[in-house]
PDB file of N, CA and C in Angstrom:
ATOM      1  N   MET A 218    -105.983  89.324-100.009  1.00 58.00           N
ATOM      2  CA  MET A 218    -105.960  87.878 -99.881  1.00 58.00           C
ATOM      3  C   MET A 218    -104.521  87.361 -99.849  1.00 58.00           C
ATOM      4  N   GLN A 219    -103.669  87.935-100.688  1.00 62.00           N
ATOM      5  CA  GLN A 219    -102.275  87.492-100.746  1.00 62.00           C
ATOM      6  C   GLN A 219    -101.569  87.801 -99.427  1.00 62.00           C
ATOM      7  N   GLN A 220    -101.865  88.944 -98.804  1.00 63.00           N
ATOM      8  CA  GLN A 220    -101.249  89.289 -97.520  1.00 63.00           C
ATOM      9  C   GLN A 220    -101.671  88.307 -96.438  1.00 63.00           C
ATOM     10  N   LEU A 221    -102.931  87.891 -96.479  1.00 52.00           N
ATOM     11  CA  LEU A 221    -103.423  86.932 -95.507  1.00 52.00           C
ATOM     12  C   LEU A 221    -102.729  85.580 -95.690  1.00 52.00           C
ATOM     13  N   LEU A 222    -102.531  85.185 -96.932  1.00 51.00           N
ATOM     14  CA  LEU A 222    -101.839  83.936 -97.227  1.00 51.00           C
ATOM     15  C   LEU A 222    -100.379  84.013 -96.775  1.00 51.00           C
ATOM     16  N   SER A 223     -99.712  85.140 -97.035  1.00 53.00           N
ATOM     17  CA  SER A 223     -98.321  85.325 -96.620  1.00 53.00           C
ATOM     18  C   SER A 223     -98.203  85.305 -95.106  1.00 53.00           C
ATOM     19  N   ALA A 224     -99.126  85.976 -94.434  1.00 54.00           N
ATOM     20  CA  ALA A 224     -99.104  86.001 -92.972  1.00 54.00           C
ATOM     21  C   ALA A 224     -99.341  84.599 -92.417  1.00 54.00           C
ATOM     22  N   SER A 225    -100.242  83.835 -93.009  1.00 56.00           N
ATOM     23  CA  SER A 225    -100.516  82.470 -92.562  1.00 56.00           C
ATOM     24  C   SER A 225     -99.293  81.581 -92.753  1.00 56.00           C
ATOM     25  N   LEU A 226     -98.620  81.747 -93.877  1.00 50.00           N
ATOM     26  CA  LEU A 226     -97.417  80.970 -94.158  1.00 50.00           C
ATOM     27  C   LEU A 226     -96.316  81.302 -93.162  1.00 50.00           C
ATOM     28  N   LEU A 227     -96.146  82.588 -92.860  1.00 51.00           N
ATOM     29  CA  LEU A 227     -95.130  83.022 -91.893  1.00 51.00           C
ATOM     30  C   LEU A 227     -95.431  82.433 -90.519  1.00 51.00           C
ATOM     31  N   LEU A 228     -96.687  82.474 -90.098  1.00 53.00           N
ATOM     32  CA  LEU A 228     -97.058  81.906 -88.801  1.00 53.00           C
ATOM     33  C   LEU A 228     -96.822  80.402 -88.765  1.00 53.00           C
ATOM     34  N   ALA A 229     -97.098  79.722 -89.868  1.00 53.00           N
ATOM     35  CA  ALA A 229     -96.873  78.284 -89.923  1.00 53.00           C
ATOM     36  C   ALA A 229     -95.391  77.958 -89.792  1.00 53.00           C
ATOM     37  N   VAL A 230     -94.546  78.716 -90.468  1.00 49.00           N
ATOM     38  CA  VAL A 230     -93.095  78.493 -90.387  1.00 49.00           C
ATOM     39  C   VAL A 230     -92.612  78.737 -88.970  1.00 49.00           C
ATOM     40  N   LEU A 231     -93.066  79.826 -88.364  1.00 53.00           N
ATOM     41  CA  LEU A 231     -92.654  80.125 -86.991  1.00 53.00           C
ATOM     42  C   LEU A 231     -93.151  79.059 -86.019  1.00 53.00           C
ATOM     43  N   ALA A 232     -94.357  78.578 -86.234  1.00 56.00           N
ATOM     44  CA  ALA A 232     -94.919  77.555 -85.349  1.00 56.00           C
ATOM     45  C   ALA A 232     -94.150  76.243 -85.456  1.00 56.00           C
ATOM     46  N   LEU A 233     -93.609  75.955 -86.618  1.00 56.00           N
ATOM     47  CA  LEU A 233     -92.853  74.713 -86.811  1.00 56.00           C
ATOM     48  C   LEU A 233     -91.402  74.841 -86.386  1.00 56.00           C
ATOM     49  N   GLY A 234     -91.007  76.028 -85.957  1.00 56.00           N
ATOM     50  CA  GLY A 234     -89.650  76.214 -85.463  1.00 56.00           C
ATOM     51  C   GLY A 234     -88.645  76.518 -86.550  1.00 56.00           C
ATOM     52  N   GLY A 235     -89.083  77.016 -87.684  1.00 52.00           N
ATOM     53  CA  GLY A 235     -88.177  77.294 -88.783  1.00 52.00           C
ATOM     54  C   GLY A 235     -87.142  78.365 -88.488  1.00 52.00           C
ATOM     55  N   CYS A 236     -87.414  79.224 -87.540  1.00 52.00           N
ATOM     56  CA  CYS A 236     -86.482  80.327 -87.256  1.00 52.00           C
ATOM     57  C   CYS A 236     -85.866  80.228 -85.875  1.00 52.00           C
ATOM     58  N   GLN A 237     -85.971  79.098 -85.246  1.00 55.00           N
ATOM     59  CA  GLN A 237     -85.418  78.955 -83.906  1.00 55.00           C
ATOM     60  C   GLN A 237     -83.906  78.868 -83.966  1.00 55.00           C
ATOM     61  N   GLN A 238     -83.272  79.454 -82.976  1.00 60.00           N
ATOM     62  CA  GLN A 238     -81.823  79.369 -82.837  1.00 60.00           C
ATOM     63  C   GLN A 238     -81.493  78.049 -82.154  1.00 60.00           C
ATOM     64  N   PRO A 239     -80.379  77.446 -82.513  1.00 59.00           N
ATOM     65  CA  PRO A 239     -79.998  76.200 -81.822  1.00 59.00           C
ATOM     66  C   PRO A 239     -79.718  76.492 -80.355  1.00 59.00           C
ATOM     67  N   ALA A 240     -79.996  75.524 -79.527  1.00 60.00           N
ATOM     68  CA  ALA A 240     -79.746  75.676 -78.097  1.00 60.00           C
ATOM     69  C   ALA A 240     -78.248  75.803 -77.856  1.00 60.00           C
ATOM     70  N   PRO A 241     -77.850  76.658 -76.917  1.00 63.00           N
ATOM     71  CA  PRO A 241     -76.422  76.777 -76.628  1.00 63.00           C
ATOM     72  C   PRO A 241     -75.903  75.465 -76.063  1.00 63.00           C
ATOM     73  N   PRO A 242     -74.632  75.165 -76.333  1.00 60.00           N
ATOM     74  CA  PRO A 242     -74.093  73.896 -75.827  1.00 60.00           C
ATOM     75  C   PRO A 242     -74.086  73.882 -74.307  1.00 60.00           C
ATOM     76  N   THR A 243     -74.328  72.726 -73.759  1.00 62.00           N
ATOM     77  CA  THR A 243     -74.280  72.571 -72.310  1.00 62.00           C
ATOM     78  C   THR A 243     -72.827  72.337 -71.907  1.00 62.00           C
ATOM     79  N   ALA A 244     -72.617  71.913 -70.730  1.00 67.00           N
ATOM     80  CA  ALA A 244     -71.252  71.704 -70.239  1.00 67.00           C
ATOM     81  C   ALA A 244     -70.461  70.836 -71.211  1.00 67.00           C
ATOM     82  N   GLN A 245     -69.193  71.155 -71.351  1.00 76.00           N
ATOM     83  CA  GLN A 245     -68.335  70.396 -72.264  1.00 76.00           C
ATOM     84  C   GLN A 245     -68.149  68.981 -71.749  1.00 76.00           C
ATOM     85  N   GLN A 246     -67.884  68.091 -72.694  1.00 73.00           N
ATOM     86  CA  GLN A 246     -67.624  66.707 -72.337  1.00 73.00           C
ATOM     87  C   GLN A 246     -66.345  66.651 -71.513  1.00 73.00           C
ATOM     88  N   PRO A 247     -66.311  65.837 -70.480  1.00 76.00           N
ATOM     89  CA  PRO A 247     -65.076  65.736 -69.700  1.00 76.00           C
ATOM     90  C   PRO A 247     -63.955  65.146 -70.550  1.00 76.00           C
ATOM     91  N   ALA A 248     -62.767  65.602 -70.284  1.00 72.00           N
ATOM     92  CA  ALA A 248     -61.598  65.102 -71.016  1.00 72.00           C
ATOM     93  C   ALA A 248     -61.356  63.643 -70.636  1.00 72.00           C
ATOM     94  N   PRO A 249     -60.904  62.843 -71.594  1.00 78.00           N
ATOM     95  CA  PRO A 249     -60.600  61.450 -71.251  1.00 78.00           C
ATOM     96  C   PRO A 249     -59.444  61.412 -70.256  1.00 78.00           C
ATOM     97  N   PRO A 250     -59.376  60.379 -69.454  1.00 91.00           N
ATOM     98  CA  PRO A 250     -58.288  60.301 -68.477  1.00 91.00           C
ATOM     99  C   PRO A 250     -56.934  60.211 -69.177  1.00 91.00           C
ATOM    100  N   CYS A 251     -55.931  60.762 -68.551  1.00 96.00           N
ATOM    101  CA  CYS A 251     -54.584  60.754 -69.129  1.00 96.00           C
ATOM    102  C   CYS A 251     -53.974  59.357 -69.078  1.00 96.00           C
ATOM    103  N   ILE A 252     -54.216  58.653 -68.008  1.00 95.00           N
ATOM    104  CA  ILE A 252     -53.691  57.290 -67.856  1.00 95.00           C
ATOM    105  C   ILE A 252     -54.865  56.321 -67.888  1.00 95.00           C
ATOM    106  N   ASP A 253     -54.833  55.392 -68.820  1.00 96.00           N
ATOM    107  CA  ASP A 253     -55.858  54.353 -68.909  1.00 96.00           C
ATOM    108  C   ASP A 253     -55.280  53.109 -68.249  1.00 96.00           C
ATOM    109  N   GLU A 254     -55.746  52.834 -67.043  1.00 95.00           N
ATOM    110  CA  GLU A 254     -55.180  51.720 -66.266  1.00 95.00           C
ATOM    111  C   GLU A 254     -55.342  50.372 -66.960  1.00 95.00           C
ATOM    112  N   SER A 255     -56.344  50.252 -67.825  1.00 95.00           N
ATOM    113  CA  SER A 255     -56.540  48.982 -68.520  1.00 95.00           C
ATOM    114  C   SER A 255     -55.478  48.749 -69.590  1.00 95.00           C
ATOM    115  N   LYS A 256     -54.716  49.775 -69.923  1.00 95.00           N
ATOM    116  CA  LYS A 256     -53.679  49.648 -70.957  1.00 95.00           C
ATOM    117  C   LYS A 256     -52.270  49.578 -70.384  1.00 95.00           C
ATOM    118  N   ILE A 257     -52.148  49.567 -69.071  1.00 96.00           N
ATOM    119  CA  ILE A 257     -50.824  49.472 -68.447  1.00 96.00           C
ATOM    120  C   ILE A 257     -50.313  48.046 -68.617  1.00 96.00           C
ATOM    121  N   ARG A 258     -49.108  47.934 -69.205  1.00 96.00           N
ATOM    122  CA  ARG A 258     -48.483  46.628 -69.435  1.00 96.00           C
ATOM    123  C   ARG A 258     -47.075  46.665 -68.848  1.00 96.00           C
ATOM    124  N   GLY A 259     -46.992  46.391 -67.576  1.00 89.00           N
ATOM    125  CA  GLY A 259     -45.715  46.465 -66.882  1.00 89.00           C
ATOM    126  C   GLY A 259     -44.682  45.466 -67.360  1.00 89.00           C
ATOM    127  N   ALA A 260     -45.110  44.326 -67.882  1.00 91.00           N
ATOM    128  CA  ALA A 260     -44.175  43.283 -68.299  1.00 91.00           C
ATOM    129  C   ALA A 260     -43.808  43.374 -69.781  1.00 91.00           C
ATOM    130  N   ALA A 261     -44.385  44.354 -70.506  1.00 94.00           N
ATOM    131  CA  ALA A 261     -44.098  44.469 -71.941  1.00 94.00           C
ATOM    132  C   ALA A 261     -42.692  45.032 -72.148  1.00 94.00           C
ATOM    133  N   ALA A 262     -42.055  44.598 -73.216  1.00 95.00           N
ATOM    134  CA  ALA A 262     -40.689  45.030 -73.519  1.00 95.00           C
ATOM    135  C   ALA A 262     -40.690  46.130 -74.575  1.00 95.00           C
ATOM    136  N   CYS A 263     -39.812  47.096 -74.403  1.00 96.00           N
ATOM    137  CA  CYS A 263     -39.608  48.171 -75.377  1.00 96.00           C
ATOM    138  C   CYS A 263     -38.110  48.270 -75.672  1.00 96.00           C
ATOM    139  N   THR A 264     -37.787  48.849 -76.802  1.00 96.00           N
ATOM    140  CA  THR A 264     -36.370  49.071 -77.110  1.00 96.00           C
ATOM    141  C   THR A 264     -35.833  50.144 -76.170  1.00 96.00           C
ATOM    142  N   MET A 265     -34.539  50.236 -76.081  1.00 95.00           N
ATOM    143  CA  MET A 265     -33.918  51.241 -75.229  1.00 95.00           C
ATOM    144  C   MET A 265     -33.612  52.520 -76.003  1.00 95.00           C
ATOM    145  N   GLN A 266     -34.130  52.621 -77.206  1.00 97.00           N
ATOM    146  CA  GLN A 266     -33.929  53.803 -78.037  1.00 97.00           C
ATOM    147  C   GLN A 266     -34.432  55.042 -77.295  1.00 97.00           C
ATOM    148  N   TYR A 267     -33.611  56.095 -77.260  1.00 98.00           N
ATOM    149  CA  TYR A 267     -34.031  57.332 -76.608  1.00 98.00           C
ATOM    150  C   TYR A 267     -34.619  58.257 -77.663  1.00 98.00           C
ATOM    151  N   ASP A 268     -35.930  58.363 -77.653  1.00 98.00           N
ATOM    152  CA  ASP A 268     -36.683  59.230 -78.560  1.00 98.00           C
ATOM    153  C   ASP A 268     -37.820  59.786 -77.707  1.00 98.00           C
ATOM    154  N   PRO A 269     -37.513  60.759 -76.821  1.00 98.00           N
ATOM    155  CA  PRO A 269     -38.442  61.160 -75.762  1.00 98.00           C
ATOM    156  C   PRO A 269     -39.795  61.670 -76.255  1.00 98.00           C
ATOM    157  N   VAL A 270     -40.788  61.388 -75.436  1.00 98.00           N
ATOM    158  CA  VAL A 270     -42.133  61.916 -75.645  1.00 98.00           C
ATOM    159  C   VAL A 270     -42.612  62.486 -74.317  1.00 98.00           C
ATOM    160  N   CYS A 271     -43.478  63.494 -74.412  1.00 98.00           N
ATOM    161  CA  CYS A 271     -44.044  64.124 -73.226  1.00 98.00           C
ATOM    162  C   CYS A 271     -45.471  63.634 -73.068  1.00 98.00           C
ATOM    163  N   GLY A 272     -45.724  62.906 -71.988  1.00 98.00           N
ATOM    164  CA  GLY A 272     -47.056  62.378 -71.732  1.00 98.00           C
ATOM    165  C   GLY A 272     -48.025  63.465 -71.295  1.00 98.00           C
ATOM    166  N   CYS A 273     -49.312  63.178 -71.437  1.00 97.00           N
ATOM    167  CA  CYS A 273     -50.344  64.128 -71.026  1.00 97.00           C
ATOM    168  C   CYS A 273     -50.288  64.410 -69.526  1.00 97.00           C
ATOM    169  N   ASN A 274     -49.554  63.602 -68.792  1.00 96.00           N
ATOM    170  CA  ASN A 274     -49.358  63.806 -67.360  1.00 96.00           C
ATOM    171  C   ASN A 274     -48.094  64.620 -67.073  1.00 96.00           C
ATOM    172  N   THR A 275     -47.537  65.243 -68.096  1.00 96.00           N
ATOM    173  CA  THR A 275     -46.317  66.075 -68.052  1.00 96.00           C
ATOM    174  C   THR A 275     -45.085  65.304 -67.574  1.00 96.00           C
ATOM    175  N   LYS A 276     -45.074  64.015 -67.809  1.00 97.00           N
ATOM    176  CA  LYS A 276     -43.901  63.188 -67.492  1.00 97.00           C
ATOM    177  C   LYS A 276     -43.221  62.816 -68.802  1.00 97.00           C
ATOM    178  N   THR A 277     -41.891  62.922 -68.837  1.00 98.00           N
ATOM    179  CA  THR A 277     -41.135  62.542 -70.027  1.00 98.00           C
ATOM    180  C   THR A 277     -40.864  61.041 -69.995  1.00 98.00           C
ATOM    181  N   TYR A 278     -41.165  60.372 -71.107  1.00 98.00           N
ATOM    182  CA  TYR A 278     -40.905  58.941 -71.267  1.00 98.00           C
ATOM    183  C   TYR A 278     -39.819  58.786 -72.304  1.00 98.00           C
ATOM    184  N   SER A 279     -39.002  57.757 -72.183  1.00 98.00           N
ATOM    185  CA  SER A 279     -37.853  57.604 -73.075  1.00 98.00           C
ATOM    186  C   SER A 279     -38.251  57.372 -74.523  1.00 98.00           C
ATOM    187  N   ASN A 280     -39.429  56.787 -74.769  1.00 98.00           N
ATOM    188  CA  ASN A 280     -39.934  56.640 -76.138  1.00 98.00           C
ATOM    189  C   ASN A 280     -41.433  56.343 -76.085  1.00 98.00           C
ATOM    190  N   ALA A 281     -42.070  56.336 -77.236  1.00 98.00           N
ATOM    191  CA  ALA A 281     -43.520  56.147 -77.309  1.00 98.00           C
ATOM    192  C   ALA A 281     -43.953  54.793 -76.767  1.00 98.00           C
ATOM    193  N   CYS A 282     -43.138  53.766 -76.974  1.00 97.00           N
ATOM    194  CA  CYS A 282     -43.473  52.427 -76.484  1.00 97.00           C
ATOM    195  C   CYS A 282     -43.573  52.427 -74.961  1.00 97.00           C
ATOM    196  N   VAL A 283     -42.624  53.050 -74.305  1.00 98.00           N
ATOM    197  CA  VAL A 283     -42.628  53.105 -72.841  1.00 98.00           C
ATOM    198  C   VAL A 283     -43.853  53.878 -72.348  1.00 98.00           C
ATOM    199  N   ALA A 284     -44.185  54.975 -73.019  1.00 98.00           N
ATOM    200  CA  ALA A 284     -45.362  55.767 -72.634  1.00 98.00           C
ATOM    201  C   ALA A 284     -46.639  54.952 -72.810  1.00 98.00           C
ATOM    202  N   THR A 285     -46.753  54.287 -73.939  1.00 97.00           N
ATOM    203  CA  THR A 285     -47.948  53.481 -74.213  1.00 97.00           C
ATOM    204  C   THR A 285     -48.093  52.362 -73.194  1.00 97.00           C
ATOM    205  N   ASN A 286     -46.998  51.701 -72.868  1.00 97.00           N
ATOM    206  CA  ASN A 286     -47.049  50.615 -71.895  1.00 97.00           C
ATOM    207  C   ASN A 286     -47.340  51.111 -70.481  1.00 97.00           C
ATOM    208  N   ALA A 287     -47.126  52.405 -70.247  1.00 97.00           N
ATOM    209  CA  ALA A 287     -47.451  53.000 -68.948  1.00 97.00           C
ATOM    210  C   ALA A 287     -48.919  53.416 -68.895  1.00 97.00           C
ATOM    211  N   GLY A 288     -49.640  53.199 -69.999  1.00 97.00           N
ATOM    212  CA  GLY A 288     -51.061  53.534 -70.037  1.00 97.00           C
ATOM    213  C   GLY A 288     -51.361  54.964 -70.441  1.00 97.00           C
ATOM    214  N   VAL A 289     -50.336  55.700 -70.880  1.00 97.00           N
ATOM    215  CA  VAL A 289     -50.526  57.093 -71.280  1.00 97.00           C
ATOM    216  C   VAL A 289     -51.402  57.126 -72.531  1.00 97.00           C
ATOM    217  N   THR A 290     -52.462  57.933 -72.493  1.00 97.00           N
ATOM    218  CA  THR A 290     -53.420  57.958 -73.603  1.00 97.00           C
ATOM    219  C   THR A 290     -53.031  58.938 -74.701  1.00 97.00           C
ATOM    220  N   SER A 291     -52.210  59.943 -74.390  1.00 97.00           N
ATOM    221  CA  SER A 291     -51.735  60.868 -75.429  1.00 97.00           C
ATOM    222  C   SER A 291     -50.401  61.457 -75.014  1.00 97.00           C
ATOM    223  N   TYR A 292     -49.597  61.767 -76.021  1.00 98.00           N
ATOM    224  CA  TYR A 292     -48.285  62.339 -75.760  1.00 98.00           C
ATOM    225  C   TYR A 292     -47.864  63.123 -76.992  1.00 98.00           C
ATOM    226  N   THR A 293     -46.850  63.982 -76.777  1.00 98.00           N
ATOM    227  CA  THR A 293     -46.283  64.755 -77.886  1.00 98.00           C
ATOM    228  C   THR A 293     -44.815  64.410 -78.014  1.00 98.00           C
ATOM    229  N   LYS A 294     -44.278  64.578 -79.193  1.00 98.00           N
ATOM    230  CA  LYS A 294     -42.870  64.289 -79.439  1.00 98.00           C
ATOM    231  C   LYS A 294     -41.995  65.268 -78.679  1.00 98.00           C
ATOM    232  N   GLY A 295     -40.949  64.755 -78.109  1.00 98.00           N
ATOM    233  CA  GLY A 295     -40.004  65.601 -77.375  1.00 98.00           C
ATOM    234  C   GLY A 295     -40.229  65.526 -75.876  1.00 98.00           C
ATOM    235  N   ALA A 296     -39.185  65.903 -75.151  1.00 98.00           N
ATOM    236  CA  ALA A 296     -39.258  65.885 -73.691  1.00 98.00           C
ATOM    237  C   ALA A 296     -40.194  66.974 -73.203  1.00 98.00           C
ATOM    238  N   CYS A 297     -40.753  66.754 -72.044  1.00 97.00           N
ATOM    239  CA  CYS A 297     -41.622  67.771 -71.431  1.00 97.00           C
ATOM    240  C   CYS A 297     -40.761  68.969 -71.013  1.00 97.00           C
ATOM    241  N   PRO A 298     -41.315  70.165 -71.110  1.00 94.00           N
ATOM    242  CA  PRO A 298     -40.550  71.327 -70.671  1.00 94.00           C
ATOM    243  C   PRO A 298     -40.326  71.264 -69.149  1.00 94.00           C
ATOM    244  N   SER A 299     -39.155  71.643 -68.731  1.00 86.00           N
ATOM    245  CA  SER A 299     -38.877  71.648 -67.290  1.00 86.00           C
ATOM    246  C   SER A 299     -39.345  72.983 -66.723  1.00 86.00           C
ATOM    247  N   HIS A 300     -39.823  72.923 -65.519  1.00 67.00           N
ATOM    248  CA  HIS A 300     -40.393  74.141 -64.892  1.00 67.00           C
ATOM    249  C   HIS A 300     -39.439  74.700 -63.902  1.00 67.00           C
TER     250      HIS A 300
END
């Protein structure tokens, strides 16, 4: 009787999906655009301080303010490596 109960419990767990593996991920989410045109501010003023940043578009900007006003969505500190 106990074996029958154990077997019934095992079947119930399997039927409810207790041992299912998660589905593999589908295609990755597309990367956000490097330049967000809605954030471009051509008339905005920035200091002339030279503190270069490398934009996600591999263009070096003189500082973070200039990159941000160009609509760049991400950048790293320092000039972009030259190729």
